[in-house]
């Protein structure tokens, strides 16, 4: 193995390791819902290449209102799916879409884009 | 003038019992300005009529909170039609933009491709200045990259910041790598030549990949809009205006949003019914196909319900509005279909798991491909080979097909189902219906019309039927049993005299007793007479057996301790039942019948419709047990029923089908609701589910096979054995086709038609 090959091998393996760590093991942005005066748990989420925040903590048994603001035109994020709550919603670009639900059971429920690539989760405590 | 009132619907939360509902109702009623408050515990909704000058939604909410309960906030109330129109408009704009980007990419790629090919002719190579050619190609490629492909890079970067990787990441990294390599070869060719490498450029690869991916996106978007076509046409059915009769008798056309509960609405021939209500005047034939899938018009008269979006054919009538907005049948159907389209089919789970880890995994595979090619290929070609294979792996590994496989099929089939009057609650129900091998039918109301009618009124010689009928009717008038109602209807139709019965006594499961004209009268089954010590004459027994053999229910009549006559009651089989059951059997499904009737009647009806296995004398509370019994035999059971007493059995079955728009309870317990009261809906539901699941399986197979074969080939696995390498451009073409083929396959469901 010559020097370039050694460099490429080491660099490649390091890069692969970084990709795995970055996408699977690095810390996520978590947010807890804020309860309004009416007892509704409200969370604002920005959609731009992903969901921020992408981990949302809410309490069980209280209504939740998620307001999704889609800050891009990219077609990947135009649909929102929350299969555990039977919700499929179109998110118009540069607009806020409200999604209401009542989490009756504790657990972690994934929400994704139409093809399941962009992901976030609703953690019900 | 009295101030106008407004109606507000609040979603109440926290109610645990009916008394909670009355607390909320009281609190709301006491609020100043509220004229009427109604709280429905089951639907968790409060409907409040109030004077807007004295009360507001905020004060109503306060009243609910003061009572100790909560109000669920709802999105600003835009109608489904408006919302869908706005989204459609946005989508159309996005489609136009995408097409423009695509054509720019195609236009430039068409020039870039032949220019790149020049290099393949040695004669040409000698005449053309390589340096100049590369710079020209660079200039031509830049617009493709910066205009047509911009979205991929922006999206990949946004995704990267969120630790999310999608198909744009793959395309951006792939085309980006090819472009950057080419850029270096163009700007500093000396760096390559000094190391014994040809300064090759891949502008054609970059431009063609972007053009092909955009082609895939254009086709995909076009196909995707078709998946929700059925749904949009359903929403579009809603009437825009209603002709309301004002208290002074004037008829005014008003927008549908202004129609209120209790309004009187006029419907003329050829008009759409604006909303749900009850006919108060006139009669007509209505085409309800949009709700039930049944194309024959339904005759309606005073007292009959009418539904919004149905079409008035012949007569003119007026109806009183009972439901508006989100509570109407059409809105409920739209909501149900929307919910089903948002649900997940269990079959999708594997695809979901794969999608979640797909892109980062592919990036890692691509990096490793690069490293291995670089390390193992001959020194002179290792960099270009490593690069080409790296790009090919990234480009071929599109997860789109995987992501689209299930949801698009569910979208098309649930919409299609609604067109046929088959409402699927969720994707799981559709998947369950596919596995069904046994259909359990409740006889009454499902196979039969569910309305017993008197077919025979037989008296012993010496007895006058005309005299006996009023006596029997007098007893039955006080009973609430469906058979008693049939006798009363028969007596009324015959114009029998009205007599009074005293001392009425219902004997559960047997019949009824009372005194008419001073004589004790018994009417009921054979057991009732036996228990009361009445003996039956041989003639009567023979006659009863004859009626029983015709699948009729026999009511025995005794007056003053003497059996004097018989009533034959039958619930006639629906015209469509036998054919539908034959179709189910042809699908390889065993059809079993269940009834509360005696074995003779059960056998008769079963024979009439071609069923060989049946359960007779099943008490309502035992219905769920029969479902369990069949499940115990290892069968996957679909239960078809129509009434409240079927709800436990519908819930126990692997899949419950509530027939004939049924009761809310039955609908709640069922996975599938059939809007039409005949068994053909069951056939449609099962055929639809079979086609849908078959489509999903094909889609998943295509998607998985494509990726599992595509990635290793792109990585160059075949090269050591057969010298085969996958060109990144071919990979791009294949990728564009993969999601389009999955979508096209799902769209085939649109041609579903059940005969």
Coordinates of N, CA and C in Angstrom, one line a residue, chain B residues 6-98:
Chain B
X6 N -75.4 32.6 17.5 CA -74.4 31.8 16.9 C -74.3 30.4 17.5
X7 N -73.8 29.5 16.8 CA -73.6 28.2 17.4 C -72.1 27.8 17.4
X8 N -71.7 27.3 18.5 CA -70.3 27.0 18.7 C -70.2 25.5 19.2
X9 N -69.3 24.8 18.6 CA -69.1 23.4 19.0 C -67.7 23.4 19.7
X10 N -67.8 22.9 21.0 CA -66.5 22.8 21.8 C -66.2 21.3 22.0
X11 N -64.9 21.0 21.9 CA -64.5 19.7 22.2 C -64.1 19.6 23.7
X12 N -64.9 18.9 24.5 CA -64.7 18.9 25.9 C -63.8 17.7 26.3
X13 N -62.9 18.0 27.2 CA -62.1 16.8 27.7 C -62.2 16.7 29.2
X14 N -62.0 15.5 29.6 CA -62.0 15.2 31.0 C -63.3 14.6 31.6
X15 N -64.3 14.5 30.7 CA -65.5 13.9 31.2 C -65.4 12.4 31.3
X16 N -65.8 11.9 32.4 CA -65.6 10.4 32.6 C -67.0 9.7 32.7
X17 N -68.1 10.5 32.9 CA -69.4 9.8 33.0 C -70.4 10.8 32.5
X18 N -71.7 10.3 32.4 CA -72.8 11.1 31.9 C -73.0 12.3 32.9
X19 N -72.8 12.1 34.1 CA -73.1 13.2 35.0 C -72.1 14.4 34.8
X20 N -70.8 14.0 34.4 CA -69.9 15.1 34.0 C -70.5 15.9 32.9
X21 N -71.1 15.2 32.0 CA -71.7 16.0 30.8 C -72.7 16.9 31.3
X22 N -73.5 16.5 32.3 CA -74.6 17.4 32.8 C -74.0 18.6 33.6
X23 N -72.9 18.3 34.3 CA -72.2 19.5 35.0 C -71.8 20.5 33.9
X24 N -71.1 20.1 32.9 CA -70.7 21.0 31.9 C -71.9 21.7 31.2
X25 N -72.9 21.0 31.0 CA -74.1 21.5 30.4 C -74.7 22.6 31.3
X26 N -74.8 22.3 32.6 CA -75.3 23.3 33.5 C -74.5 24.6 33.5
X27 N -73.2 24.4 33.6 CA -72.3 25.5 33.7 C -72.4 26.4 32.5
X28 N -72.5 25.7 31.3 CA -72.7 26.5 30.1 C -74.0 27.2 30.0
X29 N -75.1 26.5 30.4 CA -76.4 27.1 30.3 C -76.5 28.3 31.2
X30 N -75.8 28.3 32.4 CA -75.9 29.5 33.3 C -75.1 30.7 32.8
X31 N -74.2 30.5 31.8 CA -73.4 31.6 31.3 C -74.3 32.6 30.6
X32 N -74.2 33.9 31.0 CA -75.0 34.9 30.4 C -74.9 34.9 28.9
X33 N -76.0 35.0 28.2 CA -75.9 35.0 26.7 C -76.1 33.7 26.1
X34 N -76.0 32.6 26.8 CA -76.2 31.3 26.3 C -77.7 30.9 26.2
X35 N -78.2 30.6 25.1 CA -79.6 30.3 25.0 C -79.8 28.8 25.1
X36 N -78.9 28.0 24.7 CA -79.1 26.5 24.8 C -77.7 25.9 24.7
X37 N -77.5 24.9 25.6 CA -76.3 24.2 25.6 C -76.6 22.7 25.7
X38 N -75.9 21.9 24.8 CA -76.1 20.5 24.8 C -74.8 19.8 24.8
X39 N -74.6 18.9 25.8 CA -73.3 18.2 25.8 C -73.5 16.7 25.6
X40 N -72.8 16.2 24.6 CA -72.8 14.8 24.3 C -71.6 14.1 24.9
X41 N -71.9 13.2 25.8 CA -70.8 12.6 26.5 C -70.0 11.6 25.6
X42 N -70.8 10.9 24.7 CA -70.1 10.0 23.8 C -69.1 10.6 22.9
X43 N -69.6 11.7 22.3 CA -68.7 12.4 21.3 C -67.8 13.4 21.9
X44 N -68.0 13.7 23.2 CA -67.2 14.7 23.9 C -67.3 16.0 23.3
X45 N -68.5 16.4 22.9 CA -68.7 17.7 22.2 C -69.8 18.4 22.9
X46 N -69.7 19.7 23.0 CA -70.7 20.6 23.5 C -71.2 21.5 22.3
X47 N -72.5 21.5 22.1 CA -73.0 22.4 21.1 C -73.8 23.6 21.8
X48 N -73.3 24.8 21.6 CA -73.9 25.9 22.4 C -74.4 27.0 21.4
X49 N -75.7 27.4 21.7 CA -76.3 28.5 20.9 C -76.2 29.7 21.8
X50 N -75.6 30.8 21.4 CA -75.4 31.9 22.2 C -75.5 33.2 21.4
X51 N -75.8 34.3 22.2 CA -75.9 35.6 21.6 C -74.5 36.2 21.5
X52 N -74.0 36.5 20.3 CA -72.6 36.9 20.2 C -72.3 38.2 21.0
X53 N -73.3 39.1 21.2 CA -73.1 40.3 21.9 C -72.9 40.1 23.4
X54 N -73.4 39.0 23.9 CA -73.3 38.8 25.3 C -72.3 37.7 25.7
X55 N -72.0 36.8 24.8 CA -71.1 35.8 25.2 C -70.1 35.6 24.0
X56 N -69.0 34.9 24.3 CA -68.0 34.7 23.2 C -67.4 33.3 23.4
X57 N -66.8 32.8 22.4 CA -66.1 31.4 22.6 C -65.2 31.4 23.8
X58 N -64.6 32.6 24.2 CA -63.7 32.6 25.3 C -64.5 32.4 26.6
X59 N -65.7 33.1 26.7 CA -66.5 33.0 28.0 C -67.1 31.5 28.1
X60 N -67.4 30.9 26.9 CA -67.9 29.6 26.9 C -66.8 28.6 27.5
X61 N -65.6 28.9 27.0 CA -64.5 28.0 27.4 C -64.3 28.2 28.9
X62 N -64.4 29.4 29.4 CA -64.2 29.7 30.8 C -65.2 28.9 31.6
X63 N -66.5 28.9 31.1 CA -67.5 28.2 31.8 C -67.2 26.7 32.0
X64 N -66.6 26.1 30.9 CA -66.3 24.7 30.9 C -65.2 24.5 31.9
X65 N -64.2 25.4 31.9 CA -63.1 25.2 32.8 C -63.5 25.4 34.3
X66 N -64.5 26.4 34.5 CA -65.0 26.6 35.8 C -65.7 25.3 36.3
X67 N -66.3 24.6 35.4 CA -67.0 23.3 35.8 C -66.0 22.2 36.1
X68 N -64.7 22.5 35.8 CA -63.6 21.5 36.2 C -63.2 20.7 35.0
X69 N -63.6 21.1 33.8 CA -63.2 20.3 32.6 C -62.4 21.2 31.6
X70 N -62.0 20.6 30.5 CA -61.1 21.4 29.6 C -61.8 21.5 28.2
X71 N -61.3 22.4 27.4 CA -61.7 22.5 26.1 C -60.5 22.3 25.2
X72 N -60.6 21.4 24.2 CA -59.5 21.1 23.3 C -59.5 22.2 22.2
X73 N -58.4 22.9 22.1 CA -58.3 23.9 21.1 C -58.3 23.3 19.7
X74 N -59.0 23.9 18.8 CA -59.0 23.4 17.4 C -58.4 24.4 16.4
X75 N -58.0 23.9 15.3 CA -57.4 24.8 14.3 C -58.5 25.7 13.8
X76 N -58.1 26.9 13.3 CA -59.0 27.8 12.8 C -59.9 27.1 11.8
X77 N -61.2 27.4 11.8 CA -62.1 26.5 11.1 C -62.2 26.8 9.6
X78 N -61.3 26.3 8.9 CA -61.4 26.4 7.4 C -62.0 25.1 7.0
X79 N -62.8 25.2 6.0 CA -63.5 23.9 5.6 C -62.5 23.0 4.8
X80 N -62.8 21.8 4.8 CA -61.9 20.8 4.2 C -61.7 21.2 2.7
X81 N -62.8 21.7 2.1 CA -62.7 22.0 0.7 C -61.8 23.2 0.4
X82 N -61.9 24.2 1.3 CA -61.0 25.4 1.2 C -59.5 25.0 1.4
X83 N -59.3 24.2 2.4 CA -58.0 23.7 2.8 C -57.4 23.0 1.6
X84 N -58.1 22.1 1.1 CA -57.6 21.2 0.0 C -57.4 22.1 -1.3
X85 N -58.2 23.1 -1.5 CA -58.1 23.9 -2.7 C -56.7 24.7 -2.6
X86 N -56.5 25.2 -1.3 CA -55.2 26.0 -1.1 C -54.0 25.1 -1.4
X87 N -54.1 23.9 -0.8 CA -52.9 23.0 -0.9 C -52.7 22.6 -2.4
X88 N -53.8 22.4 -3.1 CA -53.8 22.0 -4.5 C -53.1 23.1 -5.3
X89 N -53.4 24.4 -4.9 CA -52.9 25.5 -5.7 C -51.4 25.6 -5.5
X90 N -51.0 25.4 -4.2 CA -49.5 25.4 -3.9 C -48.8 24.3 -4.6
X91 N -49.4 23.1 -4.6 CA -48.8 22.0 -5.3 C -48.7 22.2 -6.8
X92 N -49.7 22.8 -7.4 CA -49.6 23.1 -8.8 C -48.5 24.0 -9.1
X93 N -48.3 25.1 -8.3 CA -47.2 26.0 -8.5 C -45.8 25.3 -8.4
X94 N -45.7 24.4 -7.3 CA -44.5 23.7 -7.1 C -44.2 22.8 -8.3
X95 N -45.2 22.2 -8.9 CA -45.1 21.3 -10.0 C -44.6 22.1 -11.3
X96 N -45.1 23.3 -11.4 CA -44.7 24.2 -12.6 C -43.2 24.5 -12.4
X97 N -42.8 24.9 -11.2 CA -41.4 25.2 -10.9 C -40.5 24.0 -11.2
X98 N -40.9 22.8 -10.7 CA -40.1 21.6 -10.9 C -39.9 21.3 -12.4

